[in-house]
Coordinates of C-alpha atoms in Angstrom, one line a residue:
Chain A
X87 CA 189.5 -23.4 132.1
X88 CA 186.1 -24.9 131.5
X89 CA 186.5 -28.8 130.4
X90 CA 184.2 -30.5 128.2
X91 CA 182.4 -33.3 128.9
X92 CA 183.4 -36.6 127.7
X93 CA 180.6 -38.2 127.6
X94 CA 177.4 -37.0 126.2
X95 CA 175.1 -35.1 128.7
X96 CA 172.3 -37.8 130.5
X97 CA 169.7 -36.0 130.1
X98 CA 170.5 -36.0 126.4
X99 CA 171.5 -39.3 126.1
X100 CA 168.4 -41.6 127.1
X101 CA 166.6 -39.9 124.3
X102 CA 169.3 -41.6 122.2
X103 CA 168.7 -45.0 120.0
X104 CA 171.3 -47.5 121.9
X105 CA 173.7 -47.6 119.6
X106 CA 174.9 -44.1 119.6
X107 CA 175.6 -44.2 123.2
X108 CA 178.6 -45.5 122.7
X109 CA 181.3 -42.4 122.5
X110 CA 182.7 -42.1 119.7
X111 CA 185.8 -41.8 121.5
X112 CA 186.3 -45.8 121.7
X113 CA 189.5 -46.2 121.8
X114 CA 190.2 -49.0 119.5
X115 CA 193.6 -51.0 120.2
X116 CA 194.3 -50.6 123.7
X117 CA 191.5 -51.5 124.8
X118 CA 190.3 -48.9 127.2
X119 CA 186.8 -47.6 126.6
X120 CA 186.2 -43.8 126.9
X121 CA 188.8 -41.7 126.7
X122 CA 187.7 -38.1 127.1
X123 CA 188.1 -35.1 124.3
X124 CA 191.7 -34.0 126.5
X125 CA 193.3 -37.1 126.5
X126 CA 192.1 -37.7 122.8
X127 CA 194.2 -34.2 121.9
X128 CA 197.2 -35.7 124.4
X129 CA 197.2 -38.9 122.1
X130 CA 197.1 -36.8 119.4
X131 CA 199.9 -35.0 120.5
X132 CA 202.1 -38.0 121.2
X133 CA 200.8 -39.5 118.1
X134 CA 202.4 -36.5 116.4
X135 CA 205.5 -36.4 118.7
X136 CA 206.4 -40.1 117.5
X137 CA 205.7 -39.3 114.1
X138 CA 207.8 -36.7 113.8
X139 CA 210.9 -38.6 114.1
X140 CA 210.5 -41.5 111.5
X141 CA 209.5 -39.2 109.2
X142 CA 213.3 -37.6 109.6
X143 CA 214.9 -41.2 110.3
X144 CA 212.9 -41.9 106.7
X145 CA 214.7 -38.9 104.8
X146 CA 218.1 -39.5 106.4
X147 CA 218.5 -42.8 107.0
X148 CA 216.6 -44.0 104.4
X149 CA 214.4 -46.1 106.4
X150 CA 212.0 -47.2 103.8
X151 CA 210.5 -49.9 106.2
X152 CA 208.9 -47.3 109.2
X153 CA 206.6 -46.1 106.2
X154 CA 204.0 -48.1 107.3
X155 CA 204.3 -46.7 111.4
X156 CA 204.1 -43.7 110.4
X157 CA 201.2 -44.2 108.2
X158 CA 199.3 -45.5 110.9
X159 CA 200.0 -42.7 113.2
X160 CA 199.1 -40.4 110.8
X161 CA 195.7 -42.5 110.7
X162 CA 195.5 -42.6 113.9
X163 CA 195.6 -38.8 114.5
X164 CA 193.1 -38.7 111.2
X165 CA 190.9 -40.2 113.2
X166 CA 190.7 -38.6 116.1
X167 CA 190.5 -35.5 114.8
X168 CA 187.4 -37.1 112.7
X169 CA 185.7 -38.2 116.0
X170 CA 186.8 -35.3 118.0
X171 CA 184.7 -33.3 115.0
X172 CA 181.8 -35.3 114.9
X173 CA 181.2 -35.5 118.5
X174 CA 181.5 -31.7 119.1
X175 CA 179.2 -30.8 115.9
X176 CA 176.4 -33.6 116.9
X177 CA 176.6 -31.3 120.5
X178 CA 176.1 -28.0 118.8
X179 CA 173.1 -29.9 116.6
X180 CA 171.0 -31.0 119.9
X181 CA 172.0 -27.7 121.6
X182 CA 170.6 -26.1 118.8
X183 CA 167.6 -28.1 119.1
X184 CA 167.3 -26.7 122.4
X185 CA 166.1 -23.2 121.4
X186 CA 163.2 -24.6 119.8
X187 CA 162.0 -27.1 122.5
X188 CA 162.8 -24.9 125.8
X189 CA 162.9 -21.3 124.3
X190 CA 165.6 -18.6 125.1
X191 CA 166.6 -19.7 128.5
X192 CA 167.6 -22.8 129.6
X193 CA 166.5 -24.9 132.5
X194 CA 170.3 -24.4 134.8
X195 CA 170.5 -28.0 134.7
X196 CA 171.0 -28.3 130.7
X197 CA 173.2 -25.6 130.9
X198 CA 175.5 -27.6 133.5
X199 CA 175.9 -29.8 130.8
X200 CA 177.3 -27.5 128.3
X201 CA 180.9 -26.0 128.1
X202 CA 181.7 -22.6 128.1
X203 CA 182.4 -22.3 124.8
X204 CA 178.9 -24.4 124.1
X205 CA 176.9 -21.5 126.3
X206 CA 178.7 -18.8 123.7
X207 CA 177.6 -20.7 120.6
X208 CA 174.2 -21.2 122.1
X209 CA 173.9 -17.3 122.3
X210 CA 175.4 -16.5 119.1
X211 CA 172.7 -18.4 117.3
X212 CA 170.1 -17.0 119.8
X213 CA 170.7 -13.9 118.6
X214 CA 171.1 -14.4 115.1
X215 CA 167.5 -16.2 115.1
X216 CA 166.3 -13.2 117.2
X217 CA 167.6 -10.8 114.3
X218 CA 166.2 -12.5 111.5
X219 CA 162.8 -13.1 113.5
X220 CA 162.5 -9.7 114.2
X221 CA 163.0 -9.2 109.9
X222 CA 160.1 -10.5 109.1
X223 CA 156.3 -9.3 108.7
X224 CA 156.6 -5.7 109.5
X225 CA 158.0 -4.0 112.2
X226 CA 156.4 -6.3 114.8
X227 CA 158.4 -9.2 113.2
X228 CA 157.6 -12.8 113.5
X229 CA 158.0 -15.6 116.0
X230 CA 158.3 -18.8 114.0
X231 CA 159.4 -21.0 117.0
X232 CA 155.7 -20.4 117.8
X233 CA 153.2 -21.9 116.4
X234 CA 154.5 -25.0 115.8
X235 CA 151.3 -27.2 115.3
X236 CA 148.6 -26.4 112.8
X237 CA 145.7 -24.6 114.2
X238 CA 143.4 -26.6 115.7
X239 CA 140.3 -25.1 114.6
X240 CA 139.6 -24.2 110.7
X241 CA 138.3 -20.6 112.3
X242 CA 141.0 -19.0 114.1
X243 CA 140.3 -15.8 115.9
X244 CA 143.5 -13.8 115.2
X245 CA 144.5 -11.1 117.9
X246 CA 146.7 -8.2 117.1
X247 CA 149.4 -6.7 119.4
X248 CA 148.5 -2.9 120.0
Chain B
X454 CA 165.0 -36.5 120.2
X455 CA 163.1 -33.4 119.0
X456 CA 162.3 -32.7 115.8
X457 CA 164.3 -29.5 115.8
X458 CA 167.6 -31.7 116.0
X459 CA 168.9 -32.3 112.8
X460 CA 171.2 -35.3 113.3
X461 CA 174.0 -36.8 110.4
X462 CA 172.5 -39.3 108.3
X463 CA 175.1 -42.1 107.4
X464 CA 176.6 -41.7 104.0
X465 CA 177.4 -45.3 104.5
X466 CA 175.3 -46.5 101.7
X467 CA 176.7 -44.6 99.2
X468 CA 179.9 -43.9 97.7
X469 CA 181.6 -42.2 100.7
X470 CA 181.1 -42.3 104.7
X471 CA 179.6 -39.0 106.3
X472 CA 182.6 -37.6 107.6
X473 CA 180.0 -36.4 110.2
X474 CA 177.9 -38.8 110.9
X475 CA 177.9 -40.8 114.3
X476 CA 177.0 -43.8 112.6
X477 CA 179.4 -44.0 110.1
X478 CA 181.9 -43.8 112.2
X479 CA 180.4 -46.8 114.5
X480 CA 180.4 -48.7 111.6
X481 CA 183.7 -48.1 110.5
X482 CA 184.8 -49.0 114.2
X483 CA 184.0 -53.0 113.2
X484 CA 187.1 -54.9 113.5
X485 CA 188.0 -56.8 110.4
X486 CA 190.5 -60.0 110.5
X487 CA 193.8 -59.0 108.4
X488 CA 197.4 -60.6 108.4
X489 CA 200.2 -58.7 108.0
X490 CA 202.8 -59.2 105.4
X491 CA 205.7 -57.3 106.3
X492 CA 207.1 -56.8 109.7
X493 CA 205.5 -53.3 110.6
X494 CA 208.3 -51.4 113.0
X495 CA 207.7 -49.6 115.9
X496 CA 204.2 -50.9 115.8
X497 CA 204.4 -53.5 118.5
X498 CA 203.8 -50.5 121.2
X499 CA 199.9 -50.8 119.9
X500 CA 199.7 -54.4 119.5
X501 CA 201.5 -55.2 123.6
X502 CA 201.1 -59.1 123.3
X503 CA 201.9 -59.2 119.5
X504 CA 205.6 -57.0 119.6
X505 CA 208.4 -58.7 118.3
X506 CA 210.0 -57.2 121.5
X507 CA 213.0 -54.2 122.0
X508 CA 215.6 -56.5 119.8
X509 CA 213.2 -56.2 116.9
X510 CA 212.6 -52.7 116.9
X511 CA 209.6 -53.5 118.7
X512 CA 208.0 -54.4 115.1
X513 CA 205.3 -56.6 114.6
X514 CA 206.4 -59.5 112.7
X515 CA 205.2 -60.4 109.9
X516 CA 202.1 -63.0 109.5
X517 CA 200.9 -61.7 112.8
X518 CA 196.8 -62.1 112.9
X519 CA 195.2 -58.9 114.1
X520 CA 191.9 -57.4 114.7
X521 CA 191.8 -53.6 113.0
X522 CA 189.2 -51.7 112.6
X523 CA 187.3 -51.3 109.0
X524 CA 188.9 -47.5 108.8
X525 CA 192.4 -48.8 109.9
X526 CA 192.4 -51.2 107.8
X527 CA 191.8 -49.0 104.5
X528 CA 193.8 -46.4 105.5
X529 CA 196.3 -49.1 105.3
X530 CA 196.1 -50.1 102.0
X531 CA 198.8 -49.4 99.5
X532 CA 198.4 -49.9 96.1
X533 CA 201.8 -50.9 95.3
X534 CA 203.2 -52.5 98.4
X535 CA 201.1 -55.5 100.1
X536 CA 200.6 -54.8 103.7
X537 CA 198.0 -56.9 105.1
X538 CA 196.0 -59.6 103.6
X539 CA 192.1 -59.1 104.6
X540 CA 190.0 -62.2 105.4
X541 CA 186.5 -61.3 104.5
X542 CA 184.0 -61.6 107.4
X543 CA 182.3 -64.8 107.0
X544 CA 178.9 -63.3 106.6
X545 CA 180.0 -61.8 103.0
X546 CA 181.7 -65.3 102.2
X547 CA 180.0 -67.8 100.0
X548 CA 178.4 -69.7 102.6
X549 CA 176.1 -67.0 103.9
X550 CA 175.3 -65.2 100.3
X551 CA 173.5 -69.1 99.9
X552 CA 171.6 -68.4 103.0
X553 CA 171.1 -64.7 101.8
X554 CA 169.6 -65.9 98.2
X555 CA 167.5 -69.0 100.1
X556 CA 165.3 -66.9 102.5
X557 CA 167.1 -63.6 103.4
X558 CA 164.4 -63.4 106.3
X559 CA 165.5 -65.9 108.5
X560 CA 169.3 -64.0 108.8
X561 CA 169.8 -61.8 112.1
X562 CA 171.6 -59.2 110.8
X563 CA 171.6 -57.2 113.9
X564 CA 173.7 -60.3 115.7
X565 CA 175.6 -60.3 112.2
X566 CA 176.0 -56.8 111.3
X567 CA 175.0 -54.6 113.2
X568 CA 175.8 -52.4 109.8
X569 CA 175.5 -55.4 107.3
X570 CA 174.7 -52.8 104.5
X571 CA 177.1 -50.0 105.0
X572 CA 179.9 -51.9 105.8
X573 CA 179.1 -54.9 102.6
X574 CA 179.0 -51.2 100.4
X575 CA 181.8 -49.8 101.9
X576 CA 184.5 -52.7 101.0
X577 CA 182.4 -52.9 97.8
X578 CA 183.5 -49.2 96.7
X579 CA 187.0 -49.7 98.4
X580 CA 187.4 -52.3 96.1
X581 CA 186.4 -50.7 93.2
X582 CA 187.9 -47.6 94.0
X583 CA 191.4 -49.3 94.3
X584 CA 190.7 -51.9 91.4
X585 CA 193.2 -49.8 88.4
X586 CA 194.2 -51.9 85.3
X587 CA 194.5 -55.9 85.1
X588 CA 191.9 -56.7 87.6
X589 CA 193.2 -60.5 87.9
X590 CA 196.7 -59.1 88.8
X591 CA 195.5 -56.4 90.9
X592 CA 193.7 -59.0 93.6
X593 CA 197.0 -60.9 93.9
X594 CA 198.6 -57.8 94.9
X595 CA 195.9 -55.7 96.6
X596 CA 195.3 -55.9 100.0
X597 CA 191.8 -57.4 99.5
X598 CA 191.6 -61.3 98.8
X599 CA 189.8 -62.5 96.4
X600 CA 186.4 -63.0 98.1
X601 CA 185.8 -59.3 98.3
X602 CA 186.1 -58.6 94.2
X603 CA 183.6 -61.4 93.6
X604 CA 181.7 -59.9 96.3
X605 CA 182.1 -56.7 94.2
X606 CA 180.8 -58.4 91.4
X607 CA 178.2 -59.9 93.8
X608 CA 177.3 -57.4 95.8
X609 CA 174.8 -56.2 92.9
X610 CA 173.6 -60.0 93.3
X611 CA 173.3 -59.2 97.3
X612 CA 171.1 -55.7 97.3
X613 CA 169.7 -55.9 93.8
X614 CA 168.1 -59.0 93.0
X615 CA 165.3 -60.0 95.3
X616 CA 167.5 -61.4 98.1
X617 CA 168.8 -59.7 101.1
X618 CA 167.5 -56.3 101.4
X619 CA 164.8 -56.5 98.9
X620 CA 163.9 -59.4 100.2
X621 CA 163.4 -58.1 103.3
X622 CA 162.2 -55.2 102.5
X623 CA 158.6 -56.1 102.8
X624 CA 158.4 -57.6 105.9
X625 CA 160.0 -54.9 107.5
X626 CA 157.0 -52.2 105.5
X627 CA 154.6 -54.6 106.9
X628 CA 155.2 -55.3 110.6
X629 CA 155.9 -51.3 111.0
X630 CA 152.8 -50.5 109.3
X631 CA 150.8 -53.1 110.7
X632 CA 152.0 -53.9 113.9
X633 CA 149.9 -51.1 116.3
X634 CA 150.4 -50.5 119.9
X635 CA 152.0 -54.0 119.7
X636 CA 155.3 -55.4 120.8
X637 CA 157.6 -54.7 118.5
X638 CA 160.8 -55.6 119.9
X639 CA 161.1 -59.1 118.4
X640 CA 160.4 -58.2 115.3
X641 CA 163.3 -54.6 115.7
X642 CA 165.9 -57.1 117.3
X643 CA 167.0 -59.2 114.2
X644 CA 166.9 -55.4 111.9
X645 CA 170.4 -54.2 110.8
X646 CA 170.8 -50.5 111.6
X647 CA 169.7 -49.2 108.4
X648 CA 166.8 -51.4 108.7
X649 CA 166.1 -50.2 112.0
X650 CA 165.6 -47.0 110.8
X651 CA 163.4 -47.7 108.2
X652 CA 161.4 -49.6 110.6
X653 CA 160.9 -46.6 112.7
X654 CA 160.0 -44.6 110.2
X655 CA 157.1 -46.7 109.5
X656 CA 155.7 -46.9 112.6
X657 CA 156.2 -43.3 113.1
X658 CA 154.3 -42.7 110.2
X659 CA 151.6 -45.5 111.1
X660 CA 151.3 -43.8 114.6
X661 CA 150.5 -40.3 113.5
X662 CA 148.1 -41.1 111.3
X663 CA 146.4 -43.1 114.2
X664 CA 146.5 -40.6 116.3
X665 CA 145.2 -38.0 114.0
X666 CA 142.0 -40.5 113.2
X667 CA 141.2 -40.6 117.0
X668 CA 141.7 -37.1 117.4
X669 CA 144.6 -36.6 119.2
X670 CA 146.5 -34.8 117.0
X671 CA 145.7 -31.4 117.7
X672 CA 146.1 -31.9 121.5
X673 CA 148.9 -29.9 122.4
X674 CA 151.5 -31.8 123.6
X675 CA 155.4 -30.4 124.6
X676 CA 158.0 -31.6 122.7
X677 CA 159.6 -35.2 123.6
X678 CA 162.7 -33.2 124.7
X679 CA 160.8 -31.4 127.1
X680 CA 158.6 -34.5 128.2
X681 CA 161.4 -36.8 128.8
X682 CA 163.3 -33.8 130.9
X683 CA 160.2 -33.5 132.8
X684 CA 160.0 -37.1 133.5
X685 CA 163.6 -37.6 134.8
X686 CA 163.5 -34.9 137.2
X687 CA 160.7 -36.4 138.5
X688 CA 162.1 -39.7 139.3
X689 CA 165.2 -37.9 140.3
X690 CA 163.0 -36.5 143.0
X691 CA 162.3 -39.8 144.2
X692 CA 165.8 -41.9 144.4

């Protein structure tokens, strides 16, 4: 199966302000920096497999006092599925930005950067931006990802497709 | 990055965090100071040098200093039961709101925040938000001490009279709409994040319009995505 990246792609990150460079994947209390979006579910998981049995000891036995462990867990796994969120949507956001700066096909090196499931997305919207392009202005439709400056002179000499 | 990518903003400002938003979720990453004040069970396993050990249910004990992050730290809180006491960071403490009302120019808030703004409004609301009935009983018990709910009260001082960000509101308009083709990068290094962005916005502003004066405007250009691209595989060429 096609793993993600951890980190974001170079060639999309130098175009980043410094500060967002940083993963978002930080792992706070151990200590160890950048942890990737598998071993962020595998905490998860563990985070859930600890959980599970205070939250029994707490009806049983009464336990009163591991409320607070298991609240942290459960913030724990909060946020990590808040990061894990975050990071994947800001990817879809600047691979969306991609249609409009490179057009329909990407350079093979962007796309190394991209996950399988990143590549479908991409197409999905490519199509669905083809679809309503095509809506527009007749049967010819229009390319809006054209034309993306004002014209340059205030007599334009307008050609029409045969 | 390009103007076709539509990035987050930062909610931090406001009532809420973006849930979204990369910032916000670097700014909530800030470690604050807290103190526990019951022994926290099966804990130690995060905190390795602070467990009370196997004997102890490997708890943390209580009154052990720690460093949690902001979003820890309120997902902590419990309006009944006291977990942790919060020392507010000293740039909020009554010390630095002096400086603050003084001359709020002369603060770094990039060595002090980097989110001095987001993350003073954020334990402003949380405050608030958890400040039901007697307010006087309610800091004793709350997890927040009382510096933060006369920040509350102060934080209107901080960002609405003419001190911190009003006060430096204008020098940051007028070094990014003056300062052309110039270094900017002492005047950027002592700008908070949200500050930062403001500045940028200036100067972005500032360097259109020069460049539409001199013409340059309507020279096509490819997009900064595409430039940049261009630019790394050439030097990629050359290592």
């Amino acid at each position: 199966p096609h793993q993600l990246q951890t980190h974001l792609p170079k060639d999309l990150l130098s175009s980043l302000p410094p500060v967002t460079r940083i993963s978002p994947f930080q792992r706070v209390i151990s200590g160890s920096a950048e942890d990737g979006l598998r071993q962020v579910l595998e905490e998860m998981k563990a985070l859930y497999a600890q959980n599970l049995p205070d939250v029994n000891n707490t009806k049983s036995s009464g336990r009163g006092d591991l409320i607070t462990a298991i609240k942290f867990r459960h913030w724990f796994l909060l946020r990590n599925q808040r990061c894990t969120g975050a990071y994947l949507y800001d990817r879809l956001l600047r691979i969306r930005a991609l249609r409009w700066d490179y057009g329909s096909v990407l350079p093979s090196a962007l796309r190394l950067h991209m996950s399988a499931e990143e590549m479908d997305w991409f197409n999905g919207y490519k199509k669905s931006l083809a679809t309503y392009m095509r809506s527009l202005a007749g049967d010819q439709g229009l390319d809006i990802t054209q034309d993306m400056k004002p014209p340059k002179s205030l007599c334009i000499k307008i050609i029409t497709p045969i | 990055m390009s103007e076709a990518y539509f990035r987050v903003e930062s909610g931090a400002l406001g009532p809420e965090e973006n849930f979204l938003s990369l910032d916000d979720i670097l700014m909530s990453h800030e470690k604050l100071s807290v103190r526990t004040e019951i022994p926290m069970p099966r804990l130690g396993a995060f905190f390795l040098d602070r467990s009370g050990g196997a004997e102890t249910d490997n708890a943390i004990p209580e009154g052990t200093k720690l460093e949690l992050p902001l979003w820890l730290a309120k997902g902590l809180f419990d309006n009944k039961r006291r977990i942790l006491s919060v020392e507010l960071p000293k740039i909020y403490q009554e010390g630095w709101r002096t400086v603050f009302s003084a001359d709020a120019n002369v603060v770094d808030l990039h060595k002090m925040g980097p989110h001095f703004y987001g993350q003073v409004i954020d334990m402003k609301t949380y405050g608030i938000a958890h400040d039901s009935g007697d307010r006087r009983a309610s800091h004793q018990m709350l997890l927040l001490p009382r510096g933060v709910y006369d920040l509350c009260d102060q934080c209107i001082v901080i960002l609405g009279q003419p001190t911190t960000f009003v006060g430096r509101f204008r020098r940051i308009m007028d070094s990014s709409q003056n300062a052309y083709n110039e270094d900017t990068s002492a005047l950027v290094a002592r700008l908070d994040e949200m500050e930062r962005g403001l500045f940028q916005t200036g100067q972005k502003g500032l360097n259109d319009f020069q460049c539409w004066e001199k013409g340059q405007a309507s020279q096509l250009t490819a997009s900064n995505l595409v430039q940049n691209y261009a630019k790394r595989k050439f030097t990629d060429m050359e290592d």
